[in-house]
Structures are given as structure tokens and as C-alpha cells.
Short mmCIF file of C-alpha atoms in Angstrom, two decimals:
data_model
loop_
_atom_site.label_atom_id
_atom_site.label_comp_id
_atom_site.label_asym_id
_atom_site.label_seq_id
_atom_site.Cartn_x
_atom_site.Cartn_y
_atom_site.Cartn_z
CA UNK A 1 -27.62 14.73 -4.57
CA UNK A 2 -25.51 15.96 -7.29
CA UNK A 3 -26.12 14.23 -10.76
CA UNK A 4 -23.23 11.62 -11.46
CA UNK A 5 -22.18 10.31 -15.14
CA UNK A 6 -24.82 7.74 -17.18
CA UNK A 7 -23.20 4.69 -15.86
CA UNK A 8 -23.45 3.15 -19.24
CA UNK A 9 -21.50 6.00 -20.81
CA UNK A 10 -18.96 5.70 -18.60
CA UNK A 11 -18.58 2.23 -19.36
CA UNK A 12 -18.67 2.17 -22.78
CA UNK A 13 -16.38 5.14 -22.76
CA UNK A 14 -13.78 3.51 -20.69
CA UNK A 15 -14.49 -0.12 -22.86
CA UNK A 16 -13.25 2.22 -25.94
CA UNK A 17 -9.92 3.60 -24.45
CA UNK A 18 -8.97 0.75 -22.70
CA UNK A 19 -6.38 -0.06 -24.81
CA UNK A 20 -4.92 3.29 -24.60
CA UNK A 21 -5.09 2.62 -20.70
CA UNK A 22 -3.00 -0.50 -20.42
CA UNK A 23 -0.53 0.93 -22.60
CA UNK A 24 0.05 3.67 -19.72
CA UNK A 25 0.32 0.62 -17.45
CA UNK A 26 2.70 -0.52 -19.43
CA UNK A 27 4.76 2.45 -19.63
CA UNK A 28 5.48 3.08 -16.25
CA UNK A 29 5.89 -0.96 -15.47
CA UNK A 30 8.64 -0.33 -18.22
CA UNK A 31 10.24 2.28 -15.84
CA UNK A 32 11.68 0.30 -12.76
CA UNK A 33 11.16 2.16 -9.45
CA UNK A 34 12.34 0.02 -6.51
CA UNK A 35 11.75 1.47 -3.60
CA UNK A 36 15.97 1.55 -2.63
CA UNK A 37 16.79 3.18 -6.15
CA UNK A 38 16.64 6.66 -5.69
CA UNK A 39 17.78 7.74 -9.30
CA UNK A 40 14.81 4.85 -10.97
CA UNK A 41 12.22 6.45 -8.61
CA UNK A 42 13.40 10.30 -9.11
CA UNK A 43 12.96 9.64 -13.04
CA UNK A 44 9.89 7.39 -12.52
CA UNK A 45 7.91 10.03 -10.44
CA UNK A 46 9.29 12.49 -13.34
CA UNK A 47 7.56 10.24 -15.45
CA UNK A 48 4.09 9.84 -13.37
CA UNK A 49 3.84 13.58 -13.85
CA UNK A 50 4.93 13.49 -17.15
CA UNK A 51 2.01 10.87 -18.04
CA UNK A 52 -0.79 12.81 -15.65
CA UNK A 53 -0.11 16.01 -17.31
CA UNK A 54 -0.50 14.49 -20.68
CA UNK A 55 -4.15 13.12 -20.01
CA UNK A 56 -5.18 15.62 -17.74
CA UNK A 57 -3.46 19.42 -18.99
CA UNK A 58 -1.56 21.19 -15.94
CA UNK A 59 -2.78 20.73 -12.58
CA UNK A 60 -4.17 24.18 -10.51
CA UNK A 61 -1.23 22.83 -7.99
CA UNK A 62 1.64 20.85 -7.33
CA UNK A 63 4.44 20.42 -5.22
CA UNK A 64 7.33 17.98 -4.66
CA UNK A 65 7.92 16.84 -1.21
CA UNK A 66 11.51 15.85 -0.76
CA UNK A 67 11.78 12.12 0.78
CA UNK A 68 15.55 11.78 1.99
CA UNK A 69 16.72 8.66 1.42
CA UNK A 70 13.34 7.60 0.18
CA UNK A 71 11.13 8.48 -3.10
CA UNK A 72 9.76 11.61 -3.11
CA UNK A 73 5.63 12.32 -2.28
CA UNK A 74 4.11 14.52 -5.21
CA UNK A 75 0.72 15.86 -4.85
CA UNK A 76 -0.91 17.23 -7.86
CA UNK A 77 -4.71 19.34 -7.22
CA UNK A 78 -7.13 19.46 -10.25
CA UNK A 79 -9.99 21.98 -9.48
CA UNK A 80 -13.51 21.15 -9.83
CA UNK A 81 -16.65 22.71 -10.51
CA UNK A 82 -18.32 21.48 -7.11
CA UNK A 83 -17.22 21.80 -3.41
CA UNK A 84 -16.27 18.42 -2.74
CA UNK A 85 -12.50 17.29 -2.82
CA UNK A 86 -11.31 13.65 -3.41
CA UNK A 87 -7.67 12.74 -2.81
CA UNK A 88 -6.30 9.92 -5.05
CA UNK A 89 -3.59 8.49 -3.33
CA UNK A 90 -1.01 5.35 -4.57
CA UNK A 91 2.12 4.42 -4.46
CA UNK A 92 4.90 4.56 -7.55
CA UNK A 93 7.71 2.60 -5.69
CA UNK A 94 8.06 -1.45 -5.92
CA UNK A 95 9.52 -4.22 -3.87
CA UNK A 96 11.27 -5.44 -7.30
CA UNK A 97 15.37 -3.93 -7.49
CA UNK A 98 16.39 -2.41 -11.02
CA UNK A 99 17.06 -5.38 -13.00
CA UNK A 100 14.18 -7.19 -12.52
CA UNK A 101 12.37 -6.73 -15.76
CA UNK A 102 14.94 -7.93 -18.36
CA UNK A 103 14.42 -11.54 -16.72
CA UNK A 104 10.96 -10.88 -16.59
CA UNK A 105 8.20 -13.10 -18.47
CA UNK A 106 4.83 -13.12 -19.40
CA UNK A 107 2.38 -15.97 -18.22
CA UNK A 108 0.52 -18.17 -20.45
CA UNK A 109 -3.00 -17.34 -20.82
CA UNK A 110 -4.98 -19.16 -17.77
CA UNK A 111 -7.23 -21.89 -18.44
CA UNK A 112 -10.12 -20.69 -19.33
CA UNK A 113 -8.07 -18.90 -22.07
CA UNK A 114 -8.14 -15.21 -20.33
CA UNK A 115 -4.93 -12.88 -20.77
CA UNK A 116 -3.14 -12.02 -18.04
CA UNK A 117 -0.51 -9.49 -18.37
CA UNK A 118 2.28 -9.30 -16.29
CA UNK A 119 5.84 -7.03 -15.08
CA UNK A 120 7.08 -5.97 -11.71
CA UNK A 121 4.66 -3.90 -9.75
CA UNK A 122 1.99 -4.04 -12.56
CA UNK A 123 -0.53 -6.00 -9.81
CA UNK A 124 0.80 -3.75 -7.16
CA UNK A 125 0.14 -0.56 -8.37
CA UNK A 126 0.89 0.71 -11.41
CA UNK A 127 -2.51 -0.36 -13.19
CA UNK A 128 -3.67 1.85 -10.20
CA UNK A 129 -1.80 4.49 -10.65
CA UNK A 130 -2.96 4.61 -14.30
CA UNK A 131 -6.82 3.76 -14.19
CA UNK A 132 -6.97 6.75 -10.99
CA UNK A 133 -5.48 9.21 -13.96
CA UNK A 134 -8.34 8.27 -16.59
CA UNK A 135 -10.80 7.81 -14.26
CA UNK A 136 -10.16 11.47 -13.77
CA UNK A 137 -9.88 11.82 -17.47
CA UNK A 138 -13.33 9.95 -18.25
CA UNK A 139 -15.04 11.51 -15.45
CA UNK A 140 -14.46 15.20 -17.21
CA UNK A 141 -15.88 14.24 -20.53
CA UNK A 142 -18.87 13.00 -18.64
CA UNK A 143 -19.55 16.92 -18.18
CA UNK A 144 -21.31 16.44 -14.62
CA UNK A 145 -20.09 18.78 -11.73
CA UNK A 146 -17.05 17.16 -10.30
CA UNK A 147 -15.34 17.12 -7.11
CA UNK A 148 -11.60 18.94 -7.07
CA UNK A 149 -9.47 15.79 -7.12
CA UNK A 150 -5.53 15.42 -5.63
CA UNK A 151 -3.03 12.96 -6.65
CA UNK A 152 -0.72 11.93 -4.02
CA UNK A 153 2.27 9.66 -5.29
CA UNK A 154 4.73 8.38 -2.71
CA UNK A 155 7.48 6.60 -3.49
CA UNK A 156 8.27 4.64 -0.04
CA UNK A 157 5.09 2.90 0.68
CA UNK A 158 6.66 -0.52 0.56
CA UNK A 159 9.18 0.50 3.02
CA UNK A 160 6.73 2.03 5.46
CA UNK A 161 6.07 5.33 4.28
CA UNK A 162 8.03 7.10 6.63
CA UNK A 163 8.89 9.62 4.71
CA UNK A 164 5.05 9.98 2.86
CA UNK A 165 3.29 9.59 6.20
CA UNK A 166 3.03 13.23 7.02
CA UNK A 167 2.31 14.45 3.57
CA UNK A 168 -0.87 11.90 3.46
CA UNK A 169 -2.02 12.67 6.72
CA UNK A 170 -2.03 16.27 6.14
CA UNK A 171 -3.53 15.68 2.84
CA UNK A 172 -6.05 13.57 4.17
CA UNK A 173 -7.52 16.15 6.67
CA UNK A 174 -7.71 18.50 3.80
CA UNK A 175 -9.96 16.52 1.59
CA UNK A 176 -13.41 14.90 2.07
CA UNK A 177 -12.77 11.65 0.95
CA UNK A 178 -9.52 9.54 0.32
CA UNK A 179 -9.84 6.19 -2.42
CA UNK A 180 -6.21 4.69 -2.32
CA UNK A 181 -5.96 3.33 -5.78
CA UNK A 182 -4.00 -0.46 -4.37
CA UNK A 183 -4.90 -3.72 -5.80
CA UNK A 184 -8.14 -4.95 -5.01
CA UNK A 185 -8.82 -8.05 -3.56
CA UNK A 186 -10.29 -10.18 -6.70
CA UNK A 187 -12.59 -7.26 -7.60
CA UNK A 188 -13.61 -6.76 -3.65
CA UNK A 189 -12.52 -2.92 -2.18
CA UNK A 190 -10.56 -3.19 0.98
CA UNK A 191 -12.16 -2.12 4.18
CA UNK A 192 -9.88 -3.65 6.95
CA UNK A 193 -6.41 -4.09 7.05
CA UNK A 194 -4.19 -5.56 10.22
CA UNK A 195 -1.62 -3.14 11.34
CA UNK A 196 1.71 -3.68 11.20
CA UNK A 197 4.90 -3.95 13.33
CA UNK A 198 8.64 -3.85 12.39
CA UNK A 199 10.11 -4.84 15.85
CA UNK A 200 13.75 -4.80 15.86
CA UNK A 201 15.37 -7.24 19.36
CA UNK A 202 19.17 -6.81 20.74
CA UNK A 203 20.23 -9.20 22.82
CA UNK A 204 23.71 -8.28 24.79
CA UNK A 205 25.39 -11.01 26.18
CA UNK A 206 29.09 -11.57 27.64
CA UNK A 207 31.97 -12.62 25.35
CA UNK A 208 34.21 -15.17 26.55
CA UNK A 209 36.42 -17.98 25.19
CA UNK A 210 34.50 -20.78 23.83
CA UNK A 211 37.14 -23.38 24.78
CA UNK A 212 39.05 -21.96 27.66
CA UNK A 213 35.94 -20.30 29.37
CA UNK A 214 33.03 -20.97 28.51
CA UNK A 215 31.27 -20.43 31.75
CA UNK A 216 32.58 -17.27 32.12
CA UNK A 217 30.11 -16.41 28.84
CA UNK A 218 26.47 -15.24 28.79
CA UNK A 219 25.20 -16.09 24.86
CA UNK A 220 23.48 -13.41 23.18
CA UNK A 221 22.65 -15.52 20.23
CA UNK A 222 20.81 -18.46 22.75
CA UNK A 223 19.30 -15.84 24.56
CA UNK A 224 17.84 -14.23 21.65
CA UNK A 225 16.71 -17.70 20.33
CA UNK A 226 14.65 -18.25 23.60
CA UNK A 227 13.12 -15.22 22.97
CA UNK A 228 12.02 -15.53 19.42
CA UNK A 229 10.53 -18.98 20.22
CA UNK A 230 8.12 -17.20 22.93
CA UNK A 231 7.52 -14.82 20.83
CA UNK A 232 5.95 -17.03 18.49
CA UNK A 233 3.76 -18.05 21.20
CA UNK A 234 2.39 -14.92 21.31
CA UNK A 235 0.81 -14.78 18.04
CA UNK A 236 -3.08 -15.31 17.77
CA UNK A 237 -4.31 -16.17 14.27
CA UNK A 238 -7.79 -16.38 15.65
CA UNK A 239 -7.75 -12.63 16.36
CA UNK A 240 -5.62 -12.09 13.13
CA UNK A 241 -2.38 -11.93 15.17
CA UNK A 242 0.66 -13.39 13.60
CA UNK A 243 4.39 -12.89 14.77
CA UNK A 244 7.50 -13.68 12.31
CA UNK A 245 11.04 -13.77 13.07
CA UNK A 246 12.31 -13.09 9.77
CA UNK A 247 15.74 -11.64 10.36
CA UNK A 248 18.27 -13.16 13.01
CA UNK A 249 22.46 -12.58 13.27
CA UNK A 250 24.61 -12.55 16.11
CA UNK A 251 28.13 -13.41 17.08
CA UNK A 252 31.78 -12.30 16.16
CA UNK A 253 33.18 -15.65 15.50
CA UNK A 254 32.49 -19.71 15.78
CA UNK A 255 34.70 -20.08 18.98
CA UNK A 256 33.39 -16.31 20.92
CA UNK A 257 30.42 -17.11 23.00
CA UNK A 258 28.41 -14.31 21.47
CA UNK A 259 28.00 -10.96 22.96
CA UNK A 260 25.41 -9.53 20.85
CA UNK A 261 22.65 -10.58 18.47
CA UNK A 262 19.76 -8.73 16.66
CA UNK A 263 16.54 -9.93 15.26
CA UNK A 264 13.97 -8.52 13.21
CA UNK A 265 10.41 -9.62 13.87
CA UNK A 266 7.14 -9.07 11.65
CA UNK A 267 3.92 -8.38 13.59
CA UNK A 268 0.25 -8.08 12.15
CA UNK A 269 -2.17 -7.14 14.38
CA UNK A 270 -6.15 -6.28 13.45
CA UNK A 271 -7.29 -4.51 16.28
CA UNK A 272 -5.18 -2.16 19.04
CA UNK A 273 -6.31 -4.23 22.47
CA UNK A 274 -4.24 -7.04 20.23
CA UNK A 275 -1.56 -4.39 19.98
CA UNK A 276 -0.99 -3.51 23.40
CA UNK A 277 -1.44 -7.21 24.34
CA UNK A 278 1.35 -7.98 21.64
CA UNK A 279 3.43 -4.91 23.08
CA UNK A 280 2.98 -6.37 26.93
CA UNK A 281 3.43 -9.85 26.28
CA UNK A 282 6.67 -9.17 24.46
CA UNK A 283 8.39 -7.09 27.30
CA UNK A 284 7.39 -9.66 29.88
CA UNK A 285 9.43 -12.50 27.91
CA UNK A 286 12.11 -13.57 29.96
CA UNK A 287 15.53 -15.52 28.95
CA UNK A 288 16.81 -18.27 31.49
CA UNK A 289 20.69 -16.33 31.34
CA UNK A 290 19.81 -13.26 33.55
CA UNK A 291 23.40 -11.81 32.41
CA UNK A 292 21.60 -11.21 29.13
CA UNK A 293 20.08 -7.56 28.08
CA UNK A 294 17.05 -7.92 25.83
CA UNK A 295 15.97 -4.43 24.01
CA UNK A 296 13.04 -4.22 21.90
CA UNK A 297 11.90 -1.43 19.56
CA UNK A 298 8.63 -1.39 19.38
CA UNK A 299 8.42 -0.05 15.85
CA UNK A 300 4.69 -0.09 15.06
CA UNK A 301 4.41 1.26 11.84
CA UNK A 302 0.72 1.73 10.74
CA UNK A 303 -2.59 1.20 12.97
CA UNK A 304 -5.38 -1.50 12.02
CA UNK A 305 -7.49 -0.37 9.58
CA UNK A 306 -11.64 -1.35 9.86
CA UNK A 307 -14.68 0.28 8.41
CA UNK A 308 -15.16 3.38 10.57
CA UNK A 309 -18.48 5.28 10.70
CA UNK A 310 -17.19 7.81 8.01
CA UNK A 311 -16.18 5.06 5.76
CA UNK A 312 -19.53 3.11 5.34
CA UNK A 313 -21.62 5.55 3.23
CA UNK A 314 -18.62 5.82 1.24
CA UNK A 315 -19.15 1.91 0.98
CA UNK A 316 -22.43 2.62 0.11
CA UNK A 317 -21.97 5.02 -2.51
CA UNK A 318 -19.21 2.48 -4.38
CA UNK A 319 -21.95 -0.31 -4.09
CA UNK A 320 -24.55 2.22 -5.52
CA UNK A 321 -21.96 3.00 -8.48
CA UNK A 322 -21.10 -0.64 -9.06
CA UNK A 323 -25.09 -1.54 -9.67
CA UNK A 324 -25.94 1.11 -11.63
CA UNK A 325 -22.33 0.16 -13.65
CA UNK A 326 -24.14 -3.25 -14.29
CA UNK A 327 -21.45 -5.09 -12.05
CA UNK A 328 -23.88 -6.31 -9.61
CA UNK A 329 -22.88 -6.22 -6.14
CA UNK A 330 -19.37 -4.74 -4.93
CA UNK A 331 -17.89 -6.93 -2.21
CA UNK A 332 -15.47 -5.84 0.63
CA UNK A 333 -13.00 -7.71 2.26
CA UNK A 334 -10.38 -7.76 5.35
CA UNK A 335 -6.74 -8.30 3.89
CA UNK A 336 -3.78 -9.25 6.39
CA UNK A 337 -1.73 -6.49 4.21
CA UNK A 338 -1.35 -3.07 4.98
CA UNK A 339 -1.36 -0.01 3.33
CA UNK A 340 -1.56 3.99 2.98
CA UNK A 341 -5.12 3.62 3.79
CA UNK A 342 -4.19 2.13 7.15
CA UNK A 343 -3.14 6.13 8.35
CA UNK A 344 -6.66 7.64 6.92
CA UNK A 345 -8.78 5.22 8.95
CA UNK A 346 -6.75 5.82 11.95
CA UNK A 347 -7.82 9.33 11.72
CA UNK A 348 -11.23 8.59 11.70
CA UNK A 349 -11.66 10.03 7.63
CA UNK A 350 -13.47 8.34 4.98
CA UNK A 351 -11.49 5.95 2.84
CA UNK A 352 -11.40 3.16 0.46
CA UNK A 353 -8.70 1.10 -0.39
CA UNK A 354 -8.25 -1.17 -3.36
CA UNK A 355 -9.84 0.80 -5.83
CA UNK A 356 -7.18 -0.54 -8.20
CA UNK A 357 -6.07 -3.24 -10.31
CA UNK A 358 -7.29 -7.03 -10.91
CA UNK A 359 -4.96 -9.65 -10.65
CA UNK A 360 -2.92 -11.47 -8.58
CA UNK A 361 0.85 -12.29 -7.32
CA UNK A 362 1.42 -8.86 -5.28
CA UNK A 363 5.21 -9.37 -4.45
CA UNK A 364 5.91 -12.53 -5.99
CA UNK A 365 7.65 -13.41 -9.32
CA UNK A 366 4.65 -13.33 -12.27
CA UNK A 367 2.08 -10.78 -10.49
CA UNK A 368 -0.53 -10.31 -13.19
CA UNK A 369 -3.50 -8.18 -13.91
CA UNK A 370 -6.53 -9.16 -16.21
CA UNK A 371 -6.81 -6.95 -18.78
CA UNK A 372 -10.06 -7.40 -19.52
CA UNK A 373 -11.09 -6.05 -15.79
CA UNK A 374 -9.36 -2.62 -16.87
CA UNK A 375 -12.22 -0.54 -17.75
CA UNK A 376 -14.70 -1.47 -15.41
CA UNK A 377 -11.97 -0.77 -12.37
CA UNK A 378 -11.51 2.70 -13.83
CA UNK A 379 -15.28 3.32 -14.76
CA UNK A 380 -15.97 2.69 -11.02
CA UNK A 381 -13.53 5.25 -9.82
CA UNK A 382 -15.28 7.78 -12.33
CA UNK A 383 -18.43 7.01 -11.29
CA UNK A 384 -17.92 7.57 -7.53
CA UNK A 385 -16.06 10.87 -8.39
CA UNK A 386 -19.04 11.92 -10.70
CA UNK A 387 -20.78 11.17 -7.21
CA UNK A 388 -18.84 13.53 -5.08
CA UNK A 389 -18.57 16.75 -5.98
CA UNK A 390 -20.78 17.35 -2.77
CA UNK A 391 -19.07 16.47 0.64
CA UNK A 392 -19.99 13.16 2.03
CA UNK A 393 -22.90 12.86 4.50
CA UNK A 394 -22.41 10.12 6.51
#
């Protein structure tokens, strides 16, 4: 086994730049990259680079992967001095629109008097984005053999990454291991994740006169409302199945009977037999007006994540790093979100997911990090890459 960096060094080390570490936080929560603002996230990737570059020199190789009408995917390869290759993968975009910050404000301290600091997309990722660059930074000065290490910043992952997909999945087979650098779950690294659907329903009725013929009308929008309520009746929350209607509009006007309406429904799913019980149970829903079409696109967008076989000496190794870091021991957890990591898994690769910040609020007004938890969330990152600069046996 290759030698890895004196935990307590690395510690210490990231304990005495830690302040130098939240102010990169800082800087790019400062730069507002919703995922719909093209020009904030073309300038915010500029400055992601910008910032890498300055902590870590010039990377060996880069390229810019044009996203369309999303953010663009940058991957950035540092060589190492050991076969191994480690992808460090997050996100740059936001669900917070340009604007956001200037009504933004910082919580009180909590009550037991720790800081908390706050800004949109800090919790979710930023603090990730910026602890996977010094962890990178710390685990060079540690002078062990290191794996070579690739940044991959996408900036659509809140949308779906359906522009970034490709570029990770590529990226992903190239490398040995993949640690996504999203919130962790209060300290705990993510391991399962449900997988998600964006299903979008048409119904397509018959327009008629809502006075002078109503008969003669087949209503898309009661149609569609039958079918949304046995929809919901699909859902299983004991097998971590849940089904929300959270878009609905129909109609042309109050006195049409409505020959269209559109829904859009949200579907988590944790394994695929719930997925292709979800997808079947769905197209067998019938409305009681047979005059009405119902269409559904069944957009699943990423697969149910679990701990695969390749995953769980990765698991190991983290745990490892974690006790010999003094934190005791490193807890995983099954979150109903979804993320990057969802893709890797699928593929059967080794990966890790919330390797990043500690905190809270992930989409909601006040997310927060703790501060405090800074340098131990980037010391573990160093550690595990001072650990892998050999393949992973598993």
C-alpha cells in the first residue's frame, strides 16, 4: 500500500489555512451562477479556473466542453507521481437566479453559539468546490506519491445534467475512482441516492362551448386531474417511492371545455424493479372520458444510486482516513436527493458522494455551512488522495 500523508499533518495543515479556504468559498458564493444565466455561469466557470490555477499552477490538461443552452463542463488533469487517477467532480451552477445575494442575510450564530456562514449555493456546493481544490493543494505539500487528479465542473447539474452527462461518464471510465465533492449529509458521505424522474403528461381533450355544448366536450384539464390523483396512488414511501405533481395548466379560456392540459410530475425511485413498476403502473392509468388522449414522457433522468461492490473498499478506505484523522468513525447515509454520483454508480465504478461541505438548507433561503467543519472536510479528501495513487483493489 502506498504511504499516505501523517494524518495529523494534514490536519493541522489544513486547521492553519482554513481561513484562507473559506475566503475562496466566499469568492465564488460572491459570483452568482444560476443554472438559467448563461453569462453569470460563463464568467463564474472563468472564475473556478481562475481560482484552481491560482492554488494549484497550470494543469497538464484542460478543455472546455461547450453546454448549449446550459453551463459549460470543464475538466482540468493534474499529473501525479503514481498510477492511480482520481476524478473530482462538482457542480458550479445554483438553483438561486442572479439577484439573489443582494437580499441575502447571514444567520445568527446557533445556540450553542457556533457560526454558521451563509449565501446562495454556499451549502450546495461551492464550499465543495473549494475544499476539493486545497485538498489537492494540501495533499502536494504532504510530499507522498499522489494519484493524477481531474476536476470536472459542470454547470447544469441542478437542471439534470443533460448537457454534463456524457462528459462525466466518459470521464468516469477513464479514472479509477470518482469522489463528487456535494454536501454531505451532517458529516455522513453519501452512498445511496433514489433516482429521479421528470415525467412530463398531455392530456388532449375536445373543445366545445361551455354553455351551448357542453356535452359535445371531452375535458382535458378533468381528465388530467383523474390522472394525477392515481398517480399519487402509485407512490410507495416504504420502498422510497414518492410521486409529485408539481406543475399543472390546461385550457384556453373559463367558458372552452378544455382541449389540452400538461402536467409535470416529480418521481424518486431507490431501486429499478420500483422504476419499471412506477413506469407500468403509470401507463395502465385510465381516465373515465375515453375521448381523452393521455401521453406520458417518461423522462427518467438519473438511475438509483446504492453502494456497489466497487464502491465499498472505497468506503473503507474513507473510514480508514477518518480514524487515523482523529474523527472517529465516518458514517454513510441514503439521501432521497440525487446527484452526479447517481451516473458513476450506474456504471458499476467506484464513487463517493458528499465529500463536501457541512451545513444545512440545500435549496432553501439561509443554507449555511459551519465553518469550523472546513478543515477537517478538506483534510479527509487529502487524506484519501494521499491513499490512492495506486488503483483501487476492491
Amino acid at each position: 500500500m502506498t504511504a499516505s500523508p501523517a494524518p495529523a499533518a494534514l490536519t493541522t495543515r489544513a486547521q492553519e489555512v482554513s481561513s484562507q479556504i473559506v475566503e475562496d468559498i466566499l469568492t465564488l458564493v460572491r459570483h452568482e451562477t444560476g443554472s438559467y444565466d448563461l453569462p453569470g455561469l460563463a464568467s463564474g466557470l472563468d472564475l473556478l479556473r481562475e481560482l484552481t490555477v491560482q492554488r494549484l499552477g497550470p494543469p497538464d490538461h484542460e478543455e472546455r466542453h461547450p453546454g448549449g443552452e446550459c453551463g459549460d463542463t470543464f475538466t482540468l488533469t493534474y499529473g501525479g507521481t503514481g498510477p492511480g487517477h482520481v476524478a473530482l467532480v462538482g457542480h458550479y451552477d445554483t438553483v438561486w437566479p442572479t439577484g439573489t445575494l443582494a437580499g441575502w442575510e447571514q444567520p445568527a450564530l446557533g445556540e450553542d453559539g457556533r457560526e454558521k456562514l451563509s449565501g446562495p449555493g454556499i451549502f450546495d456546493m461551492k464550499t465543495g468546490l473549494a475544499q476539493g481544490i486545497w485538498a489537492l493543494k494540501l495533499a502536494r505539500e504532504s510530499s507522498v506519491p499522489l494519484p493524477a487528479v481531474t476536476f470536472l465542473f459542470n454547470g447544469d447539474e441542478e437542471i439534470g445534467s443533460l448537457s454534463s452527462r456524457p462528459v462525466i461518464e466518459e470521464v468516469a471510465q477513464k479514472v479509477d475512482v470518482t469522489l463528487v465533492l456535494e454536501p454531505s449529509a451532517h458529516g455522513a458521505v453519501k452512498t445511496a441516492r433514489k433516482g429521479t424522474g421528470i415525467f412530463h403528461v398531455t392530456a388532449t381533450g375536445v373543445e366545445s362551448h361551455a354553455g351551448l355544448a357542453p356535452q359535445d366536450g371531452a375535458s382535458a384539464i378533468t381528465a388530467l386531474s383523474e390522472f394525477v390523483v392515481a398517480a399519487a396512488k402509485v407512490a410507495a414511501p416504504d420502498k422510497g417511492t414518492t410521486i409529485n405533481t408539481g406543475l399543472f395548466k390546461g385550457g384556453s379560456a373559463i367558458n372552452v371545455v378544455a382541449g389540452q392540459a400538461t402536467a409535470g410530475v416529480d418521481i424518486r425511485v431507490s431501486s429499478a424493479a420500483e422504476q419499471a413498476r412506477v413506469d407500468e403502473e403509470l401507463d395502465a392509468i385510465e381516465v373515465s372520458d375515453p375521448r381523452v388522449r393521455i401521453d406520458i414522457d417518461h423522462a427518467w433522468n438519473r438511475p438509483p444510486m446504492t453502494l456497489n461492490a466497487a464502491s465499498a473498499p472505497l468506503l473503507d478506505m474513507a473510514r480508514e482516513v477518518a480514524r487515523e484523522q482523529g474523527r472517529g468513525h465516518l458514517p454513510d447515509a441514503a439521501v432521497g436527493g440525487a446527484s452526479d454520483a447517481n451516473f458513476v454508480a450506474a456504471l458499476g465504478l467506484p464513487v463517493l458522494c458528499g465529500m463536501g461541505a457541512v451545513g444545512d438548507g440545500a435549496h432553501a433561503q439561509g443554507e449555511f455551512i459551519y465553518p469550523d467543519t472546513v478543515p477537517a472536510q478538506t483534510a479527509l479528501v487529502a487524506g484519501l488522495l494521499g491513499r490512492l495513487a495506486e488503483p483501487l483493489r476492491g
